[in-house]
Coordinates of C-alpha atoms and ligand atoms in Angstrom, one line a residue:
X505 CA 175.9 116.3 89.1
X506 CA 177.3 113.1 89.5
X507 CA 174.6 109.8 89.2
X508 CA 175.1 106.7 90.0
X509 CA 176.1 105.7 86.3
X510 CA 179.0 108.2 86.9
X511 CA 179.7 106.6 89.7
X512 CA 180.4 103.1 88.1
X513 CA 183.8 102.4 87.1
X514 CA 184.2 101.0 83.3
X515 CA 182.8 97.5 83.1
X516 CA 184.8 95.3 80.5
X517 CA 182.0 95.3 77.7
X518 CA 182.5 99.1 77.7
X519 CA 185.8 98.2 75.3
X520 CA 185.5 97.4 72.1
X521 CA 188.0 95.6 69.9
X522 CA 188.1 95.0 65.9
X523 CA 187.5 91.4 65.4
X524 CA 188.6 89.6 62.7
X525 CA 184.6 89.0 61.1
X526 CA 181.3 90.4 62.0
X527 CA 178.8 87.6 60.9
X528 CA 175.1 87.1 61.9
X529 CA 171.2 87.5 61.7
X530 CA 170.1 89.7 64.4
X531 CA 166.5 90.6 65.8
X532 CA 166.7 93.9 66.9
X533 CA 163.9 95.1 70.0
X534 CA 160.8 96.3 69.7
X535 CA 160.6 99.9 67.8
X536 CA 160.7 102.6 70.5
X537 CA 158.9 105.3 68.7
X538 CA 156.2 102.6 67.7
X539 CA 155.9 101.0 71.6
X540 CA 155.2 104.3 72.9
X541 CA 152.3 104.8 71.1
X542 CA 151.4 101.6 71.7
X543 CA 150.9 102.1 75.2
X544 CA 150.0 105.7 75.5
X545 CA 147.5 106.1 72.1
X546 CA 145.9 102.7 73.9
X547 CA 145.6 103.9 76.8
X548 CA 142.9 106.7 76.1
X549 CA 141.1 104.0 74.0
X550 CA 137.8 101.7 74.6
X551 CA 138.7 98.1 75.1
X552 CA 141.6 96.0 76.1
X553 CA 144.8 95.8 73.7
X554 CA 147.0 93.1 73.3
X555 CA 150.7 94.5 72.9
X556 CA 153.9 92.4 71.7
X557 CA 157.2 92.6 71.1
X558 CA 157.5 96.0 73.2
X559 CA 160.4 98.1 73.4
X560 CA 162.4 96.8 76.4
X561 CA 164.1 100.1 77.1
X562 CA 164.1 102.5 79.7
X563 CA 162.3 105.2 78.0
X564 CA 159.3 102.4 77.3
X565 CA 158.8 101.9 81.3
X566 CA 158.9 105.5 81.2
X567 CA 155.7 105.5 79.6
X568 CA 154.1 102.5 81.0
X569 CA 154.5 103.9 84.2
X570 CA 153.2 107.2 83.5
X571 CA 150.7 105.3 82.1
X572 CA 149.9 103.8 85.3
X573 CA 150.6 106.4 87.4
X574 CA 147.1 108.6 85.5
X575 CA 145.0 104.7 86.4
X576 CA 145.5 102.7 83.8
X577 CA 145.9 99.1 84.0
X578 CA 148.7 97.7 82.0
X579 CA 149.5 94.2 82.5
X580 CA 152.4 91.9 82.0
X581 CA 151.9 89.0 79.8
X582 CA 154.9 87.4 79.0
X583 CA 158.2 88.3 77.4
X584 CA 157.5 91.9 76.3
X585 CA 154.0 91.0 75.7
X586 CA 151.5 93.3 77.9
X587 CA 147.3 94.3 77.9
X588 CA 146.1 97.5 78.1
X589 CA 143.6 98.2 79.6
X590 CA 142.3 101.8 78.0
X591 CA 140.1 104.2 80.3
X592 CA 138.2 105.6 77.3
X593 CA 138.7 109.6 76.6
X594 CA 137.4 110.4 80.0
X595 CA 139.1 107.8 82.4
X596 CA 142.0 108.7 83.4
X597 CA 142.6 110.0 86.7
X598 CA 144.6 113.3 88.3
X599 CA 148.1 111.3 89.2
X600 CA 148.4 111.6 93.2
X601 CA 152.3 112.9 92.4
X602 CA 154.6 114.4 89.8
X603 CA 154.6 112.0 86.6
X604 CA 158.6 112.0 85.8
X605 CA 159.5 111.6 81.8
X606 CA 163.3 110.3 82.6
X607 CA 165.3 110.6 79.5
X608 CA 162.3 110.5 77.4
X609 CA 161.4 113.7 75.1
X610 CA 158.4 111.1 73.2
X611 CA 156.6 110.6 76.7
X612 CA 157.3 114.5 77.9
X613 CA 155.9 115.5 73.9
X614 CA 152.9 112.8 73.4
X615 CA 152.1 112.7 77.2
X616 CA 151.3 116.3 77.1
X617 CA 149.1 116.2 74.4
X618 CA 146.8 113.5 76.1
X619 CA 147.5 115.5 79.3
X620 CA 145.8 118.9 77.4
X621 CA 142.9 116.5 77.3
X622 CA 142.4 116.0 80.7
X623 CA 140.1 118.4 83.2
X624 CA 142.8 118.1 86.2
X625 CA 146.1 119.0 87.0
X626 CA 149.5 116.8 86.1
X627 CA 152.8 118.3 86.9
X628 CA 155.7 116.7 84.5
X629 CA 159.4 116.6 84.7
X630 CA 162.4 114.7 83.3
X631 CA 165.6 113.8 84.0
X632 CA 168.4 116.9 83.7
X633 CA 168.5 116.4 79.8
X634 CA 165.4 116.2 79.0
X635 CA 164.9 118.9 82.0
X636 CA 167.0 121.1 78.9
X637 CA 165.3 119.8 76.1
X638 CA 162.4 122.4 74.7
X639 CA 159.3 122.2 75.6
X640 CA 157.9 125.4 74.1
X641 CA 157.3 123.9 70.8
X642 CA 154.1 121.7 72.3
X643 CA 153.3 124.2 74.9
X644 CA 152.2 127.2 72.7
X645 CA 150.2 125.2 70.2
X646 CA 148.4 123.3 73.2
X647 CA 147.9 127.0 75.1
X648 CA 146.1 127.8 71.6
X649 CA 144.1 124.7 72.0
X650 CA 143.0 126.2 75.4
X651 CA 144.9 124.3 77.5
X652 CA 146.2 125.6 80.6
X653 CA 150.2 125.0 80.2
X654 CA 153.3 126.7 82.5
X655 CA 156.6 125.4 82.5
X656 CA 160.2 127.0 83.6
X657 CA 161.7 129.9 81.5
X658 CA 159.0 131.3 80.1
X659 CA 157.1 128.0 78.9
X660 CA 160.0 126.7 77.9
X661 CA 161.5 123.6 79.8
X662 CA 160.0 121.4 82.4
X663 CA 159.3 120.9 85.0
X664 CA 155.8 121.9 83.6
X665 CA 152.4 122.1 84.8
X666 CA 149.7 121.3 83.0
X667 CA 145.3 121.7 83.3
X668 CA 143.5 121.0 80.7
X669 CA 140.0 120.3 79.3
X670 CA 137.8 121.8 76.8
X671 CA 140.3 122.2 74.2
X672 CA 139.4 123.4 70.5
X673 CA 140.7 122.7 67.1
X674 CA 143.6 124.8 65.8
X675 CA 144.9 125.4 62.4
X676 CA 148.9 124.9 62.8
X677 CA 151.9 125.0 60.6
X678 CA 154.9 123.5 62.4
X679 CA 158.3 125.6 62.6
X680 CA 160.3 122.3 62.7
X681 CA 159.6 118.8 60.9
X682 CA 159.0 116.7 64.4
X683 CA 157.0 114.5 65.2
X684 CA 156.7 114.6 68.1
X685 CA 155.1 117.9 68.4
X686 CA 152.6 116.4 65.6
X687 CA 152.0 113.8 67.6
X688 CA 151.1 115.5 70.7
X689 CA 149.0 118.1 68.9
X690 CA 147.1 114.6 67.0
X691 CA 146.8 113.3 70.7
X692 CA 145.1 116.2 71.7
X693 CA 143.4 116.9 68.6
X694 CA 141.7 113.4 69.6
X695 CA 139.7 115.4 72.7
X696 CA 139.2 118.9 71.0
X697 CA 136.0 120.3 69.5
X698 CA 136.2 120.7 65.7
X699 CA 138.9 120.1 63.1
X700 CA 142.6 120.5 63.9
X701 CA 144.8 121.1 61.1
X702 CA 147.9 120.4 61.0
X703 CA 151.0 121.3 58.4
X704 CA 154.9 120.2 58.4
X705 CA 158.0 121.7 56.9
X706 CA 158.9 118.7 55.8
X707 CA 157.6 114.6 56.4
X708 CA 158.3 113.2 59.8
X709 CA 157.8 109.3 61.0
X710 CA 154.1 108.7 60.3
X711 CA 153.1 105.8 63.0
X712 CA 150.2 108.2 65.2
X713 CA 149.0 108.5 61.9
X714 CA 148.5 105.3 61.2
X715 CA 147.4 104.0 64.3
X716 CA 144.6 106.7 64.9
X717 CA 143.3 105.4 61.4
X718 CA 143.6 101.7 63.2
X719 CA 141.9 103.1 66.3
X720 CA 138.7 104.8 64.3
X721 CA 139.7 108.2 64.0
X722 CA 138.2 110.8 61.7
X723 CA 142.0 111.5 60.3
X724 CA 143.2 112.4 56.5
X725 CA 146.4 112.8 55.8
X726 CA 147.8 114.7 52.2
X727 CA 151.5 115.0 52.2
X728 CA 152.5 117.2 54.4
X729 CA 149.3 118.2 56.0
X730 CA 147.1 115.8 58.3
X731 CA 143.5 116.9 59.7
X732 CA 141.5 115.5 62.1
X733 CA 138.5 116.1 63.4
X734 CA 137.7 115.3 67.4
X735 CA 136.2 113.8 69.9
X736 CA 135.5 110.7 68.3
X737 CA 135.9 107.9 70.2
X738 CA 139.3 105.4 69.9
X739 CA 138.8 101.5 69.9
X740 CA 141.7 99.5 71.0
X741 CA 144.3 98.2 68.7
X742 CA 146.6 95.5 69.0
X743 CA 150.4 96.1 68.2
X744 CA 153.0 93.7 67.4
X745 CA 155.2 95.6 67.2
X746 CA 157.6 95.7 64.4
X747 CA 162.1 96.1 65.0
X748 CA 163.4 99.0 65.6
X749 CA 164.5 101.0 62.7
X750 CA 167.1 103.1 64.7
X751 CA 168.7 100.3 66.7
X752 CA 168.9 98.1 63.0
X753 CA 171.3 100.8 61.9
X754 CA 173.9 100.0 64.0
X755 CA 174.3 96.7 62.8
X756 CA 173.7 97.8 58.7
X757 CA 176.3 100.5 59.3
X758 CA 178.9 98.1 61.1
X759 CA 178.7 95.5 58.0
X760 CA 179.0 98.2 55.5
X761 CA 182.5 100.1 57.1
X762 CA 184.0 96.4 58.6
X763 CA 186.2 94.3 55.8
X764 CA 185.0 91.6 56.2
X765 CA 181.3 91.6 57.3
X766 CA 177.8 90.2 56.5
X767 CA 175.0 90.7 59.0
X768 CA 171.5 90.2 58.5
X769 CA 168.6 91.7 60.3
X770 CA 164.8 90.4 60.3
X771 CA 161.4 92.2 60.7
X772 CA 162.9 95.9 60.9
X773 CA 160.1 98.5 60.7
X774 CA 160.8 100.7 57.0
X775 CA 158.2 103.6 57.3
X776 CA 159.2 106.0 54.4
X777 CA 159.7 108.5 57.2
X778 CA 162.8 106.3 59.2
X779 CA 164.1 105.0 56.2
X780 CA 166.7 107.7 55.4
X781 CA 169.6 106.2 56.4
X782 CA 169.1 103.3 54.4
X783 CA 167.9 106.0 51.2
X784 CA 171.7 107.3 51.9
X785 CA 173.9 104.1 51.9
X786 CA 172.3 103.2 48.6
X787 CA 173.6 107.0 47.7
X788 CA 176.6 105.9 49.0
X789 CA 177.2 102.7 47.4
X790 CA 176.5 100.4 50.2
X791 CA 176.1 96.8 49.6
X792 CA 172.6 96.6 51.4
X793 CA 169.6 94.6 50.1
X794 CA 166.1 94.7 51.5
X795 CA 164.1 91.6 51.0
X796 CA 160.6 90.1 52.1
X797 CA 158.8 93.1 52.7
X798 CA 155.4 92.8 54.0
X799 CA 153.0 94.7 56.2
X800 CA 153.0 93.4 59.5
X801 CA 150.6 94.9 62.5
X802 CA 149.7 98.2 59.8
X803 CA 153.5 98.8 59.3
X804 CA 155.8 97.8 56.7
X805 CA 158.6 95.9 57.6
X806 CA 161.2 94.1 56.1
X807 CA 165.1 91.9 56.5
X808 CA 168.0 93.9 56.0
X809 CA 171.1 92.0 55.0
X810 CA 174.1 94.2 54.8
X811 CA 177.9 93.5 53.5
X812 CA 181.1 94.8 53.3
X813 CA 181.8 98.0 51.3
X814 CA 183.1 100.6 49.3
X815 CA 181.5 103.8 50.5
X816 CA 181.2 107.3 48.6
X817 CA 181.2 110.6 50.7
X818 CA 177.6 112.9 49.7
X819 CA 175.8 115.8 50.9
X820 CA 172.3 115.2 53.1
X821 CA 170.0 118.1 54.0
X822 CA 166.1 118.8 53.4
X823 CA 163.6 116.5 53.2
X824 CA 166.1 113.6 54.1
X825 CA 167.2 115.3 57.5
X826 CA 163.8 114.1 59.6
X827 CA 163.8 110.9 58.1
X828 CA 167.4 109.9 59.4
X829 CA 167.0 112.0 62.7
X830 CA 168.4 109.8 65.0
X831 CA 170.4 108.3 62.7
X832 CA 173.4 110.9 62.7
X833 CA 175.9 109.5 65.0
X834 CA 175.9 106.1 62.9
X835 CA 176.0 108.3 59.7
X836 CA 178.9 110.4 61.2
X837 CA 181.2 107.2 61.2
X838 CA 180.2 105.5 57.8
X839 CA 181.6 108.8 56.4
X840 CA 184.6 108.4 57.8
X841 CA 185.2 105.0 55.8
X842 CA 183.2 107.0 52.7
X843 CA 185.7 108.3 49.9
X844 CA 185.7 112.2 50.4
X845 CA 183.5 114.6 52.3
X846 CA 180.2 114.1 53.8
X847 CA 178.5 117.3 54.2
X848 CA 175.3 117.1 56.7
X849 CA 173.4 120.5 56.7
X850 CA 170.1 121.7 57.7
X851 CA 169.8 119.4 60.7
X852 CA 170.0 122.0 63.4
X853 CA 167.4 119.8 65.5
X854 CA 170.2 117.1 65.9
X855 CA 171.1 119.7 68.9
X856 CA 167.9 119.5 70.7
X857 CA 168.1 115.5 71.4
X858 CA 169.1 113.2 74.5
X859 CA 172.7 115.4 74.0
X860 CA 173.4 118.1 71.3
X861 CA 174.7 115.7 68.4
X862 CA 176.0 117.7 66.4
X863 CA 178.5 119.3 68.8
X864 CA 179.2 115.6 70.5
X865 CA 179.2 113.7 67.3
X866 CA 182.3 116.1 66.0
X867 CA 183.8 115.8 70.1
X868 CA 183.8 112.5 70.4
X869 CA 184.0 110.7 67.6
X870 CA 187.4 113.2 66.7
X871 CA 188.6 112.1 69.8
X872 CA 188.4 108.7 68.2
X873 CA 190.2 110.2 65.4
X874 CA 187.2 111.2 63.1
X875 CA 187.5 114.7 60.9
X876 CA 184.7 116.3 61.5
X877 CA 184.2 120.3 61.0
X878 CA 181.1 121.2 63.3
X879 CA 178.7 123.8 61.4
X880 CA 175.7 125.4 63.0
X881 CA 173.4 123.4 60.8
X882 CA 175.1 119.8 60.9
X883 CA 178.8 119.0 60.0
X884 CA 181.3 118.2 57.0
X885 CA 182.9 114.6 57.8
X886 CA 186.1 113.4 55.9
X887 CA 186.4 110.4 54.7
X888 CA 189.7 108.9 55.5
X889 CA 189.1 105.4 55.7
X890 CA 189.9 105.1 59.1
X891 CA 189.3 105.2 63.1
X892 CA 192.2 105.6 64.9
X893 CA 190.6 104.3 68.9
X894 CA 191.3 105.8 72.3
X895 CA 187.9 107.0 74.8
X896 CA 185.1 108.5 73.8
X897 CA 181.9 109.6 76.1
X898 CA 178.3 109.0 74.8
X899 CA 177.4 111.7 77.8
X900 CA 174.3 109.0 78.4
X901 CA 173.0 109.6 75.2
X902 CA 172.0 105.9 73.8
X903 CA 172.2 106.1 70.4
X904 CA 175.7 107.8 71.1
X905 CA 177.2 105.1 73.0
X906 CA 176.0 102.8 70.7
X907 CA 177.9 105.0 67.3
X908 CA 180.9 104.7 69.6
X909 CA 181.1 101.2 70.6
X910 CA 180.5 100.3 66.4
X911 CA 183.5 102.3 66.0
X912 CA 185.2 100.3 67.9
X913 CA 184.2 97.4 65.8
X914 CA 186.5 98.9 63.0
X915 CA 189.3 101.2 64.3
X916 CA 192.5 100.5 64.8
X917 CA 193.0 100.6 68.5
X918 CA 190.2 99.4 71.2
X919 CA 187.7 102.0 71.4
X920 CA 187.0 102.7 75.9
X921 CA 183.0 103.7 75.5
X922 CA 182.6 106.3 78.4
X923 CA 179.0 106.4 79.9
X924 CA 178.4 103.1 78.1
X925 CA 175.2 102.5 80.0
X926 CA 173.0 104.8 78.2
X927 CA 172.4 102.0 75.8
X928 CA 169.9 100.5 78.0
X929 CA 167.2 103.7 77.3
X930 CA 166.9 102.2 73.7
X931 CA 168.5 98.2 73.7
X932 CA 169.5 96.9 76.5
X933 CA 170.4 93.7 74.7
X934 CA 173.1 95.9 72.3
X935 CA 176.7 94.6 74.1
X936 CA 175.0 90.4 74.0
X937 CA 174.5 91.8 70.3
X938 CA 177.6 93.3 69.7
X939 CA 179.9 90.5 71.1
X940 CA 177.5 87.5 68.9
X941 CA 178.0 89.2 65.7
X942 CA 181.9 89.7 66.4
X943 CA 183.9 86.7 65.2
X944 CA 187.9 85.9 65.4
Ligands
LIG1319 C1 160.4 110.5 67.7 C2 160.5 111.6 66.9 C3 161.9 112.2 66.6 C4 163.0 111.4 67.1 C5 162.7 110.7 68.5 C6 161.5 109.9 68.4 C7 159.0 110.0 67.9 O1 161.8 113.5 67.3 O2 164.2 112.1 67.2 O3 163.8 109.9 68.8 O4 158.8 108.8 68.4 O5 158.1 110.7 67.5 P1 161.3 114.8 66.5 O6 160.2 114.3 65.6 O7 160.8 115.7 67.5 O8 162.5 115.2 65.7

């Protein structure tokens, strides 16, 4: 299928050269994983929430427009600044057509759990990767819940069709750390009778957690295992809402593997659950230094400054694996630069995102000249201290156009980023970013 982003023919920001310095301090966008919630946790709540600092990415109006699309008012303020205006747990209304996810497996996962919720019918698709992302993992806890759930290959992938409505409480254990299903089983915890309980293999990202405790949820949370008991009613929360975690990476990553580098980065969100990459550098030996921590809008935060340096290969797996999740394509390259192998195991999940990165990581970044020995499980990476260049494709997966375009930062050659748009679902702002920070 060809798409209009096909269609376009390489615009000149989509090559990258090594410059001579990175320098800078750079505010990265609103968290993605935190603005979703924003909107879609406020939007079943009582009251009007003030929202700042939202995502500006495409998968953010994905939700804001689903939002809308089920009757709730969501106003623009200002400059990523927006009201929501919540319809209580009963007030929203049967959309009028079918509510389309895009690229985004948080709406299609924490949609559906609000959607189990509701007594009328929503039918919900996505764009063709997210059309073969699974679905089967919220659908058969929500069916347990009582909600009334079909999607294509046998409950598996959306298009999906959804009636919900008198749910009850479940008692869960999750086959996979994500959460995103815990999220969407939380969200429709939130309209069940009873007590849903809920246990992970291993932690994910905690912010539903945290801001269905802002919102007056009966929630407790022990380790691994959260429980909460429904059907009480959710106030509105403000969010401001802290930098993005994910998109800080890039830059912490670039300064570490470029010779000559320092780049700073303010008010980056540092839940223990998205903090894994930086948990790694340190293992690694990377000069990075947090500073100024502080909670800010019920999450901690903190400035990031990150240098030059002499990186050591490792070996990641367990607990670790959900806490860098999206972090994998970034990680992929530093351990090129590391000193000896970096072996990445038990992170079979990597191949259920926006692409399968595992397989593409090892594809595309060895076209660049990368190592990489593709397992089942993750991937062995060896460190050779260098990137040679050439084209690579980030098959319109964000966070992989982004790896791609840092590696061009630091290999030899120019690096050609193929399908360099993608950046736009997460940080639309990234090539501004990319060319500031890059000094000759
Ligand atoms: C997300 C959770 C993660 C992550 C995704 C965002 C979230 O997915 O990969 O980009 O906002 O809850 P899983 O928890 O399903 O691994």
């Amino acid at each position: 299928m060809t798409s209009d982003r096909e269609a376009q023919p390489p615009t000149p920001e989509t090559i990258v050269r090594r410059p001579r310095r990175l320098r800078g301090h750079v505010r990265v966008p609103g968290d993605k994983s935190i603005s979703h919630r924003a909107i879609l946790h406020n939007a079943i709540a009582d009251g009007t929430a003030r929202v700042s600092n939202l995502g500006p990415g495409d998968d953010i109006r994905t939700s804001v427009a689903c939002a809308r699309a089920l009757g709730v008012r969501v106003d623009e303020l200002g400059t990523h600044a927006y009201a929501v205006h919540g319809r209580g747990a009963g007030g929203l209304c049967e959309p009028d057509d079918v509510l389309d996810a895009g690229n985004s497996g948080t709406t299609a996962r924490l949609l559906s759990g609000i959607l189990a919720g509701q007594p009328f019918l929503t039918v919900l698709t996505g764009d063709e990767s997210l059309r073969s992302r699974p679905m089967d993992r919220v659908i058969e806890p929500l069916q347990m819940m009582g909600a009334r759930a079909l999607a294509r290959r046998g409950d598996d992938y959306l298009p999906m069709a959804i009636r919900g409505g008198d749910l009850r409480g479940i008692d869960y254990t999750l086959p996979v750390a994500s959460a995103q299903v815990k999220s969407c089983l939380l969200l429709a915890a939130t309209f069940a009778d009873g007590v849903t309980r809920l246990r992970e293999p291993a932690a994910s990202r905690d912010h539903t957690e945290r801001l269905l405790a802002a919102q007056g949820a009966d929630i407790a949370v022990a380790g691994q295992d959260v429980e909460l008991r429904g059907r009480r009613p959710l106030r509105a929360v403000d969010v401001d809402v802290p930098g993005d975690t994910s998109s800080a990476t890039f830059w912490i990553v670039a300064a570490c593997i470029h010779p000559d580098a320092e780049i700073s980065v303010s008010g980056v969100g540092l839940t223990h659950g998205r903090t894994g990459l930086l948990d790694v550098l340190d293992l690694m030996g990377a000069d990075v230094r947090v500073t100024n921590q502080r909670i800010e809008g019920g999450e901690p935060v903190g400035d990031v400054t990150a240098c030059s340096s002499r990186l050591r290969g490792v070996g990641i797996g367990g607990s670790l694996i959900p806490r860098l999740i999206d972090e994998v394509p970034i990680l992929a390259l530093a351990a090129a630069f590391a000193e000896g192998e970096t072996v990445i195991s038990e992170a079979g999940e990597l191949r259920y995102k926006e692409s399968d990165r595992i397989a593409v990581v090892a594809q595309e970044l060895g076209r660049l000249g990368v190592r990489i020995d593709e397992r089942s499980d993750g991937m062995v990476i060896h460190g050779t201290g260098r990137v040679d260049g050439g084209a690579a494709d980030s098959h319109r997966d964000h966070r992989m156009a982004m790896a791609l375009a840092i590696a061009g930062l630091v290999s030899r050659d120019p690096v050609e980023v193929l399908q360099a748009r993608s950046v736009t679902i997460s940080y639309p702002s990234f090539w501004d970013e990319l060319q500031r920070v890059s000094q000759d």
